[in-house]
Coordinates of C-alpha atoms in Angstrom, one line a residue:
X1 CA 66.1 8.9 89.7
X2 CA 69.5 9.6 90.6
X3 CA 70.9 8.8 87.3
X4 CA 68.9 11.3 85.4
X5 CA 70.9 13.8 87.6
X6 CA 74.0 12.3 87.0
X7 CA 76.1 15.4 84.9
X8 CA 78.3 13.1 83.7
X9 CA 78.1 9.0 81.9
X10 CA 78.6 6.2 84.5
X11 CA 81.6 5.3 85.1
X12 CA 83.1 1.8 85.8
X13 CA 84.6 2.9 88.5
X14 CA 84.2 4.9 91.5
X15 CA 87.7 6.8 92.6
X16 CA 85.7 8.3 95.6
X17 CA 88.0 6.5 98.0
X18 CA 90.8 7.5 96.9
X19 CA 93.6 9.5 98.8
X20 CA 94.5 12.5 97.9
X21 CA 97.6 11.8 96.7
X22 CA 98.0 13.6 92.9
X23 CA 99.4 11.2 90.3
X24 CA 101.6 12.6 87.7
X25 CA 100.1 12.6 84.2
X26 CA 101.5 9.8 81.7
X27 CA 103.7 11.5 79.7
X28 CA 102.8 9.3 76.8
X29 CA 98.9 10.4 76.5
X30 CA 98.6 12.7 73.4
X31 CA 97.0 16.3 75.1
X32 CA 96.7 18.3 72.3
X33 CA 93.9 20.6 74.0
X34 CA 93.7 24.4 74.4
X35 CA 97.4 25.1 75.8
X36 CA 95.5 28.0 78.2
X37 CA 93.7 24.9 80.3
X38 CA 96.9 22.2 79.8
X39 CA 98.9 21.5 82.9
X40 CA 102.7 22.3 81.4
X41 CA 105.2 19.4 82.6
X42 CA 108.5 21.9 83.3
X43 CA 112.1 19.8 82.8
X44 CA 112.6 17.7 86.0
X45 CA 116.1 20.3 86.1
X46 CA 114.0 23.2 87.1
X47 CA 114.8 24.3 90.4
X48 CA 111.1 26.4 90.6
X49 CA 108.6 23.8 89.7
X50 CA 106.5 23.0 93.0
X51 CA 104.9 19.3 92.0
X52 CA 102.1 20.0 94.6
X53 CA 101.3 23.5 93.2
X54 CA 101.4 21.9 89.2
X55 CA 98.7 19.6 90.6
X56 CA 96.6 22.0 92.6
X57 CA 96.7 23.7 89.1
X58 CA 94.3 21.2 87.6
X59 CA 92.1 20.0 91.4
X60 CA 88.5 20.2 91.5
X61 CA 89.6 21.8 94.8
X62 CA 85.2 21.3 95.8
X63 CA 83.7 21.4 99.1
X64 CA 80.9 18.9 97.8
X65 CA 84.0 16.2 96.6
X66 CA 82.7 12.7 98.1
X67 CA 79.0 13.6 99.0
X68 CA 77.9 14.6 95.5
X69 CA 77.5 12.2 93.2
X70 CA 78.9 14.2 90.0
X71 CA 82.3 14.4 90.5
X72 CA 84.5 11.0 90.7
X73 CA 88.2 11.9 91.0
X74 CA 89.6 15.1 92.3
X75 CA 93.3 15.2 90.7
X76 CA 94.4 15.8 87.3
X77 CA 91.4 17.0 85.7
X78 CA 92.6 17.2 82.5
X79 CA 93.4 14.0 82.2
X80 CA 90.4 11.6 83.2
X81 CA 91.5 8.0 84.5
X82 CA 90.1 6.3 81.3
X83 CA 92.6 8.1 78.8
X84 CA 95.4 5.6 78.8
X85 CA 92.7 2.7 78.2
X86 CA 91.6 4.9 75.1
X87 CA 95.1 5.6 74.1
X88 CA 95.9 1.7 73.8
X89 CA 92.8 0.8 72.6
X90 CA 93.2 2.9 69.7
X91 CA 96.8 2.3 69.4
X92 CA 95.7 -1.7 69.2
X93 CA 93.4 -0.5 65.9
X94 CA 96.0 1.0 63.9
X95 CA 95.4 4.9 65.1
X96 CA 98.5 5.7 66.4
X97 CA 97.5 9.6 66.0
X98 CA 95.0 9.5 68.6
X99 CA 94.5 13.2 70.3
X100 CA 92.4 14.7 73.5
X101 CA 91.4 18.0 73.7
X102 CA 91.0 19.3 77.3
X103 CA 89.4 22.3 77.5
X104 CA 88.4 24.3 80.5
X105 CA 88.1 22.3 84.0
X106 CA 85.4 24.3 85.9
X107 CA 83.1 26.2 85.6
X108 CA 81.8 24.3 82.2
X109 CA 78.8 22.8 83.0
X110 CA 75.9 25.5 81.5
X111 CA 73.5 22.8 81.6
X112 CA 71.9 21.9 84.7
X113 CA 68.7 19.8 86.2
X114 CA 68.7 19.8 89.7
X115 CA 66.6 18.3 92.6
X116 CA 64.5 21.0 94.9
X117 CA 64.0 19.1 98.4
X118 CA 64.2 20.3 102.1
X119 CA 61.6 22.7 103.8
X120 CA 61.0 26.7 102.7
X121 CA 63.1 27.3 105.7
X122 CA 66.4 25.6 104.5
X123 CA 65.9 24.8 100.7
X124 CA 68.6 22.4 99.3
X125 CA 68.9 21.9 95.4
X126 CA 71.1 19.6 94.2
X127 CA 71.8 16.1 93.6
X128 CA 71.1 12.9 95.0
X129 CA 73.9 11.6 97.1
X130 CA 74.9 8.2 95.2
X131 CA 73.1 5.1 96.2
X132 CA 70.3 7.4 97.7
X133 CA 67.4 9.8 97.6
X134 CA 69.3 11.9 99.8
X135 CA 69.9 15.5 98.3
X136 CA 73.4 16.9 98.7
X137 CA 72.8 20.6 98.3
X138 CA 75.8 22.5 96.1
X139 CA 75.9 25.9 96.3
X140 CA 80.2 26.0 95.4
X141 CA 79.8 23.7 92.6
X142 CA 82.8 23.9 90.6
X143 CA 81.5 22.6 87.4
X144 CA 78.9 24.7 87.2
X145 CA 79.2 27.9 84.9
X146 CA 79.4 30.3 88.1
X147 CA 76.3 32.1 87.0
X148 CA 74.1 29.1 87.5
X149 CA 75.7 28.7 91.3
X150 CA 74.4 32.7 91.4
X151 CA 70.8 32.0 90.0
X152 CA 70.3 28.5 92.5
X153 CA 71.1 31.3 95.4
X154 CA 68.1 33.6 94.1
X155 CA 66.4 30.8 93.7
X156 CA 66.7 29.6 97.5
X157 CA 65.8 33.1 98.7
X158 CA 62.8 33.1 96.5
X159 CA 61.7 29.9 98.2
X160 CA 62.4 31.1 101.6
X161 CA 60.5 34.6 101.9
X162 CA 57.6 33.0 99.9
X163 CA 57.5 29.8 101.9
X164 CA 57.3 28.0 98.4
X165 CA 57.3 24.2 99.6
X166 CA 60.1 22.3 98.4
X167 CA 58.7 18.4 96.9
X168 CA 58.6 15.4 99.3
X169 CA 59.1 12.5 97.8
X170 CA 58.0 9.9 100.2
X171 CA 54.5 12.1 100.2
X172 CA 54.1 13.6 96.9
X173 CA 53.4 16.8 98.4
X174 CA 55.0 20.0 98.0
X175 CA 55.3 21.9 95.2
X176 CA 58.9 22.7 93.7
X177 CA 60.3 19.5 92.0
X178 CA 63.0 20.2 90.3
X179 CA 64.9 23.5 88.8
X180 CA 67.1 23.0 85.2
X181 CA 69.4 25.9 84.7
X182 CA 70.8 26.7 81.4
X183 CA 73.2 29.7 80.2
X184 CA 73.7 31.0 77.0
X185 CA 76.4 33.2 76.1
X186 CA 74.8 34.5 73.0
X187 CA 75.3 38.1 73.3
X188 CA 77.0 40.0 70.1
X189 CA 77.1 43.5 72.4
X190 CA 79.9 42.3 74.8
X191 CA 83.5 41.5 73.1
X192 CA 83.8 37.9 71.9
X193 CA 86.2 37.1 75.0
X194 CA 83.4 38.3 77.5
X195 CA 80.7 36.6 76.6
X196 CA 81.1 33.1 78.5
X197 CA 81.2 34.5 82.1
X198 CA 78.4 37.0 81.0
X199 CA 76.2 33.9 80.5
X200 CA 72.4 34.6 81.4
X201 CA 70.2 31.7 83.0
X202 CA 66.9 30.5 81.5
X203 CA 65.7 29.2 84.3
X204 CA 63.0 25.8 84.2
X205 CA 60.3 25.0 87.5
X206 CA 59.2 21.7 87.4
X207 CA 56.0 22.7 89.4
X208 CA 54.1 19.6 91.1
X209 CA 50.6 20.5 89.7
X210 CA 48.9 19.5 86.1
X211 CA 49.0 23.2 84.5
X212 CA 49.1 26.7 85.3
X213 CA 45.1 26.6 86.8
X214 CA 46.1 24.3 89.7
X215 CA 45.2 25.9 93.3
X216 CA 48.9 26.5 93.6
X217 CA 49.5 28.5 90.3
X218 CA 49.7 31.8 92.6
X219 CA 53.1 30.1 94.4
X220 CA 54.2 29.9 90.7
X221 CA 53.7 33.0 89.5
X222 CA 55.0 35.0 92.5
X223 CA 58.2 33.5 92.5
X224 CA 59.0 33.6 89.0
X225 CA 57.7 37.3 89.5
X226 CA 60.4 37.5 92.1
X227 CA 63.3 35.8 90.2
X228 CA 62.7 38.4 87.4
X229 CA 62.7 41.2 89.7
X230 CA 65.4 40.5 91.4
X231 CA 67.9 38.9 88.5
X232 CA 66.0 40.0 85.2
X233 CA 66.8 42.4 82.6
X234 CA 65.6 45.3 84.6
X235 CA 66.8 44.6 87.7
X236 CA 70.5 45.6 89.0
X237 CA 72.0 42.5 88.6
X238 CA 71.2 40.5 85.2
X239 CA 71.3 37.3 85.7
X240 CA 68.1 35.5 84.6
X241 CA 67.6 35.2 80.6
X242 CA 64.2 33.8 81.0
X243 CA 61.8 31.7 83.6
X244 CA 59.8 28.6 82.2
X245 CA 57.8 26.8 84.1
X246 CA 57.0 22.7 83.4
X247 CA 53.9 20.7 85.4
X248 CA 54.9 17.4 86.5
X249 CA 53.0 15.0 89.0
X250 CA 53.9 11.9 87.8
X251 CA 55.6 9.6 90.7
X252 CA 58.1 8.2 88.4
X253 CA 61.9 8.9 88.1
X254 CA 60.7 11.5 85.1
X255 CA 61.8 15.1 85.6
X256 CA 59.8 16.6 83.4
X257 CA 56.1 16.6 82.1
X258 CA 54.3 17.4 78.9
X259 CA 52.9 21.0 79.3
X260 CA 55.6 23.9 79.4
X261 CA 54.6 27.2 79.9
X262 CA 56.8 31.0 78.8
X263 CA 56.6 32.7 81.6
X264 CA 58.9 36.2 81.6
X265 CA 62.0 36.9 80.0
X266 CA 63.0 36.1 76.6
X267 CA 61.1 33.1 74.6
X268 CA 64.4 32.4 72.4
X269 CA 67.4 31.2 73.8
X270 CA 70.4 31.6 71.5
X271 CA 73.7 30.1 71.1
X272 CA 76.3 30.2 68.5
X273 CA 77.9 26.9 67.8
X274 CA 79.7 25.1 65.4
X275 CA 79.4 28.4 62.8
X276 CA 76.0 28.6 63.0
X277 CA 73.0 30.0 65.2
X278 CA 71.2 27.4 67.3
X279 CA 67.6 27.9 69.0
X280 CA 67.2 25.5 71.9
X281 CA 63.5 25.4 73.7
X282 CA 63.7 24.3 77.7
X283 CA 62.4 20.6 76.8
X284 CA 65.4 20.2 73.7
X285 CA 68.4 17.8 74.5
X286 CA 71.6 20.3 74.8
X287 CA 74.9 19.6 75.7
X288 CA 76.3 20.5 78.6
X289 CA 79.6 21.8 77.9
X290 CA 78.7 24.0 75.4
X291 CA 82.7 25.0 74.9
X292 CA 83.7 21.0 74.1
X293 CA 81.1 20.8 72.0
X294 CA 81.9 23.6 70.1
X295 CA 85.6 22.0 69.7
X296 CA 84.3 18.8 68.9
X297 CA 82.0 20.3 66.0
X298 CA 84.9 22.0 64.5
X299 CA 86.7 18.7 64.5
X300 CA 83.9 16.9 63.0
X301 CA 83.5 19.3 59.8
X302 CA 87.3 18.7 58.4
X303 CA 86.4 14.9 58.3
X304 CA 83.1 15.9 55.9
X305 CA 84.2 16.6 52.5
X306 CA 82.2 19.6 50.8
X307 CA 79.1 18.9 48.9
X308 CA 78.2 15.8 51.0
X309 CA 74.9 14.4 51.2
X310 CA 74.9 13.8 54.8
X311 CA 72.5 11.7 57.0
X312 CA 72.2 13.0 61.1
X313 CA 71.1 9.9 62.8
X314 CA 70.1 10.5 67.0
X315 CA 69.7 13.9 65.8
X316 CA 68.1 16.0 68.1
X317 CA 67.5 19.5 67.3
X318 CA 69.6 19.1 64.4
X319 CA 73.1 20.7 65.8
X320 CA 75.4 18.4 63.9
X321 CA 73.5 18.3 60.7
X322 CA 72.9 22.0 60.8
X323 CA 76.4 22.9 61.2
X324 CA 77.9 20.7 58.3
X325 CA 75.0 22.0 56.0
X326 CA 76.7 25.6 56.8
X327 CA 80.2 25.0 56.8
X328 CA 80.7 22.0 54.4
X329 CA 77.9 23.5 51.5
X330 CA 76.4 20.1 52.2
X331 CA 74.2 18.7 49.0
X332 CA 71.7 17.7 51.4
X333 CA 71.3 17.0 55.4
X334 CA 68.6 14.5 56.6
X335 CA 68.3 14.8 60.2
X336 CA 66.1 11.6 62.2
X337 CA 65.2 12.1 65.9
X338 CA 62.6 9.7 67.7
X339 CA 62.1 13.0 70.2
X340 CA 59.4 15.2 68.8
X341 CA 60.0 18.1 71.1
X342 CA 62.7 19.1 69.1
X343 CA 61.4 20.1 66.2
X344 CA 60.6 23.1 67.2
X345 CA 64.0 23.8 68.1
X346 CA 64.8 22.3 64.4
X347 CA 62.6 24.4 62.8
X348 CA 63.9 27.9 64.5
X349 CA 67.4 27.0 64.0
X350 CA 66.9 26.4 60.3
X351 CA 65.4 30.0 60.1
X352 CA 68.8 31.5 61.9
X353 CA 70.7 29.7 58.7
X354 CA 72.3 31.9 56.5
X355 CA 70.3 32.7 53.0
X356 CA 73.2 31.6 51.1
X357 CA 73.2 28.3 52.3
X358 CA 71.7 25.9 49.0
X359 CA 71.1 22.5 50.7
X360 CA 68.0 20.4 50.7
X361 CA 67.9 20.4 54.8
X362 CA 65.1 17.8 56.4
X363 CA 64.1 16.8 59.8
X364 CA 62.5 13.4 60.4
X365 CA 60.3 12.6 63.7
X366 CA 61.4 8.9 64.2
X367 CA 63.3 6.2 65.3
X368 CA 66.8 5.8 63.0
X369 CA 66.3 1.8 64.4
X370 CA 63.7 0.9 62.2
X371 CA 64.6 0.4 58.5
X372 CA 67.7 2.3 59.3
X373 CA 69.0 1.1 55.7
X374 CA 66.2 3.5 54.1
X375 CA 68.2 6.3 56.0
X376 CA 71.6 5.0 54.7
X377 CA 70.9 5.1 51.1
X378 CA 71.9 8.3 49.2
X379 CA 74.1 9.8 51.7
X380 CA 78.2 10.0 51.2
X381 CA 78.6 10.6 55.1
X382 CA 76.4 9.0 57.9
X383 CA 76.9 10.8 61.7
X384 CA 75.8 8.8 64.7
X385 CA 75.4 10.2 68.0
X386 CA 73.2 7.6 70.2
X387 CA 73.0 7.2 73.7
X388 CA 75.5 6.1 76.3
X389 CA 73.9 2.3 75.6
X390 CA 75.3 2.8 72.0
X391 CA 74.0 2.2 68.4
X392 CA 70.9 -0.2 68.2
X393 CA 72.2 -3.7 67.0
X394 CA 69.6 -3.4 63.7
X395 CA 71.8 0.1 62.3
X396 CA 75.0 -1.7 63.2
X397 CA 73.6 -4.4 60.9
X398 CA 72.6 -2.3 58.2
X399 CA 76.0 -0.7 58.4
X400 CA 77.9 -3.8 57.9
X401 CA 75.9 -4.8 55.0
X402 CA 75.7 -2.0 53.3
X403 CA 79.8 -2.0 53.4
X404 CA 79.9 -5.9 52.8
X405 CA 77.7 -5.3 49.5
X406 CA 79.5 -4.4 45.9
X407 CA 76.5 -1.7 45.4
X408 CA 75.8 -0.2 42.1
X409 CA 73.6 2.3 41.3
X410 CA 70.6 0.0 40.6
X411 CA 71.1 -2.3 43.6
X412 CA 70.2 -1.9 47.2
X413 CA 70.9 -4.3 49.8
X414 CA 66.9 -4.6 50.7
X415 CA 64.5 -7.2 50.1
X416 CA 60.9 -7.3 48.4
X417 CA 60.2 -8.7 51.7
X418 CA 61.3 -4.8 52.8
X419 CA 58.5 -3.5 51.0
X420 CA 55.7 -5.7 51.6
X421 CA 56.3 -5.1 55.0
X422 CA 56.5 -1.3 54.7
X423 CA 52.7 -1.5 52.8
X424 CA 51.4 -3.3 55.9
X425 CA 52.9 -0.8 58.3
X426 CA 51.7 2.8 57.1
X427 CA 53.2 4.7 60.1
X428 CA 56.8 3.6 58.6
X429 CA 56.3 5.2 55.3
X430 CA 54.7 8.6 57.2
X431 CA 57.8 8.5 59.5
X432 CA 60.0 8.7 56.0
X433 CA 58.3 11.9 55.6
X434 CA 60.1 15.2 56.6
X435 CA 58.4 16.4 59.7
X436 CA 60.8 19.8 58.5
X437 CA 62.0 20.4 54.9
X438 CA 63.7 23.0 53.1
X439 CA 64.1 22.8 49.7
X440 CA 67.6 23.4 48.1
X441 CA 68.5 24.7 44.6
X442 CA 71.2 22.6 44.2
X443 CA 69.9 19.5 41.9
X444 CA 70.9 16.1 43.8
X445 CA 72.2 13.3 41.8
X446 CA 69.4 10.4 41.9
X447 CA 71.8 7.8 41.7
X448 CA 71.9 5.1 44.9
X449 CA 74.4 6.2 46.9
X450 CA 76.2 4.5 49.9
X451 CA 78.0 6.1 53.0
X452 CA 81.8 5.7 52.4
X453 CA 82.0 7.9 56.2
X454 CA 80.4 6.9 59.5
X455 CA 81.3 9.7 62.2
X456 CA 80.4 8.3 65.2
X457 CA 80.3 10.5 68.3
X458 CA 80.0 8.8 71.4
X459 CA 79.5 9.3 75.3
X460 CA 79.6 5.8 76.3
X461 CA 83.1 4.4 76.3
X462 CA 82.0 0.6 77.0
X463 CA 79.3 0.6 74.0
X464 CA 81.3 2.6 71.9
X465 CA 84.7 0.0 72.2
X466 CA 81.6 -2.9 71.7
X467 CA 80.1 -1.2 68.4
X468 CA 83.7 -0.3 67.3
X469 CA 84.7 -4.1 67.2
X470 CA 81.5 -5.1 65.7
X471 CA 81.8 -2.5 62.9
X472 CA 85.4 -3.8 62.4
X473 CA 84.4 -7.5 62.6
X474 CA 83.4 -7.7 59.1
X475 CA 86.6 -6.0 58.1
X476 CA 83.9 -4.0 55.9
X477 CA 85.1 -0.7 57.6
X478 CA 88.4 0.7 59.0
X479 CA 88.9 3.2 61.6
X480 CA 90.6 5.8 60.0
X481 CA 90.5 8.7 62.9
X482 CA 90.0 8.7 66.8
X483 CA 89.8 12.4 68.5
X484 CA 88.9 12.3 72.7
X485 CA 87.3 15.6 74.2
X486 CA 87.0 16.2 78.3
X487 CA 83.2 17.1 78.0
X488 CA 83.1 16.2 82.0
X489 CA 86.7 17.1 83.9
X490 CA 86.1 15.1 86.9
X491 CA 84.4 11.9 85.7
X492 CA 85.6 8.8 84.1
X493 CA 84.2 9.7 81.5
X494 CA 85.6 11.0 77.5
X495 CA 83.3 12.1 74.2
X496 CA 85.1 10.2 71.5
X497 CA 84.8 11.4 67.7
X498 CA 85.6 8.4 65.7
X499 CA 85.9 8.1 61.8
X500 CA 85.2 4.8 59.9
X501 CA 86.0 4.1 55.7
X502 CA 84.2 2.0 54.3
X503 CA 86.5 -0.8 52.9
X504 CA 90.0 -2.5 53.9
X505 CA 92.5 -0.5 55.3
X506 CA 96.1 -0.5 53.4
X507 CA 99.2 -1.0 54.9
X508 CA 101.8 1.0 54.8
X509 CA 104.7 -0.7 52.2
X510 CA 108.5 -0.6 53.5
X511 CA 110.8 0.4 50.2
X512 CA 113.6 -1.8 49.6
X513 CA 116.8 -1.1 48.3
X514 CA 117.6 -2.1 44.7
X515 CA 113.9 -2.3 43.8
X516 CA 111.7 0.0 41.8
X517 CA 109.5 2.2 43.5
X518 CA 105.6 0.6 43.3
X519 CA 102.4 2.2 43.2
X520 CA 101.0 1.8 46.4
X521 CA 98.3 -0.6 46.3
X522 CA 94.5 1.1 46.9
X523 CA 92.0 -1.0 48.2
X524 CA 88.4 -1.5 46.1
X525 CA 87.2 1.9 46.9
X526 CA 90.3 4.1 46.3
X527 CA 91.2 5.0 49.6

């Protein structure tokens, strides 16, 4: 269960023991982040600069450092431990113009499950203490956005005066699992430059009872009544966007159950990201720096040419594919998600889409591991953001034969063998069919087309270096871009933005003197 709190990837290695002592940053790693959050590195000839105040500058500076288990290093938070591995490993692949964006250091986390343990008396929420079921409670977090630090203290009062019993685990008693605390900043009456620390809270109970009818449905409903009075949009101090409540009694590692109830506040929560309007329900994956994310969105449109056909594979709500149908006047977007909560989400974020936008836009409720090469053909650009385990060996496969194979229009890289198989297995050819689907006026070119992109986003460092040789193996694709973001400061952990081509690479040709200049050579695809 701990790991499902975890705010940040695992990391291969813990720096909890380590003293207090703040390294200098390697001068050589390429910080090309927002200059406002960058630790500045003044000429060692200036009398002035304090080395201990340049690294206080960029501490976590917690009271929870050491007993909570999602911060792992305390120093020189914009620039994780694992960057110079990244630098050279990139370096070693021929991308020499590898950058990281920093971004802010606290305060970023808007996105936030949390376990509810403890008595009514003295409620702790929090997370597990690593290695344990022991709950470190962190009221001072420093990650999170300080507005969800202000909810979790309504929260514990709520629990105390209503002697709400906070879950055992040992008894399965109790009746307050878990809380998830999630801000958007959506909110066009404040200036653009207020609108982050203005954040307002949806707030999620995970409530140990089947649905709202259970005998304790009256603990429920007087403490979101509470929460609302107290922090909602009447009250003196808004905080709370919305309350939710989710039934869980399951005795596995599961946060959440099935049923989801609305229960006061607003029922859509808002964010605009990546030049578009996004709709996220309580049960939709989100990101949790919502400000990285944004970054690493705007990133990923300049490596999508415009008028791509574009396939989203571990799609989710559709944020990614959404985005480049916007901003790059996609041809057409086919988003696939195995998660079928989040087509809702899909489906209200479509409606938020400008009316001007003419792209055939399609959501698909299944898993992008089976017959992944039915997803590959007829896009230009495939995107790929899987879990931290990495892509599934069978689309890594596909990948490599699809480059491998001289394609023409007629030819596919499938077998009658494909086909027979799809007859015997119905639920494959139903899963091909767009759970969502908007139809575009723009008419799409029938031909069979091949991905000559992969964008692959990753959050796992070790499965991402592992797929990355594997792709390059077959020499069938070259890495072309690498981009780092500090979605966690204070992990090991990086979100890498990585662009393949499909073909061979070209080296760079040294002129020599006395001989005419040559066209440089282009490999079979042009590039």
């Amino acid at each position: 269960m701990a790991l499902s709190l975890l705010p940040a990837a695992t990391v291969s290695a813990r720096l909890a023991t380590r003293k207090p002592t703040p390294p200098a940053a390697p001068s050589s790693l390429p910080h090309r982040g927002n200059p406002s959050t960058l630790r500045l590195h003044p000429s060692s000839s200036s009398s002035s600069f304090d080395p201990a105040a340049a690294a206080a500058s960029t501490a976590l500076q917690c009271p929870h450092f050491q007993l909570c288990s999602g911060c792992t290093h305390e120093w020189n938070l914009d620039c994780p431990p694992v960057l110079q591995e990244a630098t050279e490993f990139f370096k070693s692949l021929g991308v020499s113009d590898f950058t990281f964006e920093s971004g802010g250091l606290w305060g970023w986390r808007c996105r936030a499950k949390l376990a509810v343990r403890g008595s009514s008396d003295t409620p702790l929420i929090g997370l597990y203490q690593e290695g344990t079921h022991d709950i470190v409670d962190i009221p001072m977090c420093r990650a999170h956005h300080p507005n969800i630090n202000a909810a979790v203290d309504l929260l514990k009062e709520g629990i105390s005066k209503l002697k709400v019993e906070p879950f055992n685990e040992d008894l399965g008693t109790g009746e307050l699992r878990y809380v998830q605390m999630a801000v958007t900043t959506y909110n066009t009456s404040l200036p653009l430059q207020d609108r982050y620390l203005n954040g307002k809270v949806q707030v999620s109970l995970v409530w140990n009872s089947r649905n709202e009818h259970s005998d304790n449905h009256e603990k429920l409903s007087s403490l979101s009544n509470f929460l609302w009075r107290n922090g909602g949009a009447k009250s003196n101090n808004h905080l709370v966007h919305s309350i939710w409540a989710n039934f869980q009694t399951s005795n596995s590692n599961v946060i959440f159950g099935n049923k989801w109830r609305h229960l006061l506040g607003e029922r859509e929560f808002s964010e605009h990201i990546g030049g578009i309007d996004i709709s996220l329900d309580p049960s939709s994956f989100g990101q949790a720096n919502t400000q990285a994310f944004n970054s690493l969105l705007r990133k990923l449109q300049k490596h999508v040419s415009y008028g791509s056909s574009v396939v989203d594979l571990y799609a989710g709500s559709g944020i990614i594919g959404l985005s480049l149908a916007a901003t790059r006047k996609c041809r057409s977007v086919r988003c696939v998600e195995i998660n079928k909560e989040s087509k809702l989400s899909f489906e209200k974020s479509v409606s938020r889409l400008p009316k001007t936008i003419d792209s055939a836009i399609s959501w698909h409720n299944t898993d992008a591991s089976v017959e992944p090469l039915h997803w590959l053909k007829g896009s230009d650009v495939v995107v790929v953001d899987p879990p931290r385990k990495g892509l599934h060996p069978s689309l890594i496969d596909a990948l490599r034969k699809v480059a491998l194979t001289e394609l023409k229009s007629n030819q596919a890289p499938e077998s009658s063998i494909m086909k027979v198989k799809d007859e015997k297995r119905p639920w494959v050819l139903r899963a091909r069919e767009a759970s969502v689907h908007v139809e575009g006026n723009t008419t799409l070119d029938k031909s069979q087309t091949w991905p000559s992109t992969l964008i692959y986003i990753s959050c796992g460092w070790e499965s991402f270096k592992e797929d990355c040789r594997n792709l390059l193996s077959s020499r069938a694709w070259y890495l072309e871009k690498a981009h780092a973001f500090n979605f966690f400061p204070g992990t090991q952990s990086i979100e890498v933005l990585a662009v393949f081509k499909h073909g061979r690479q070209t080296a760079k040709r040294t002129k020599k003197a006395g001989k005419k200049k040559k066209t440089p050579k282009l490999s079979h695809n042009g590039r």
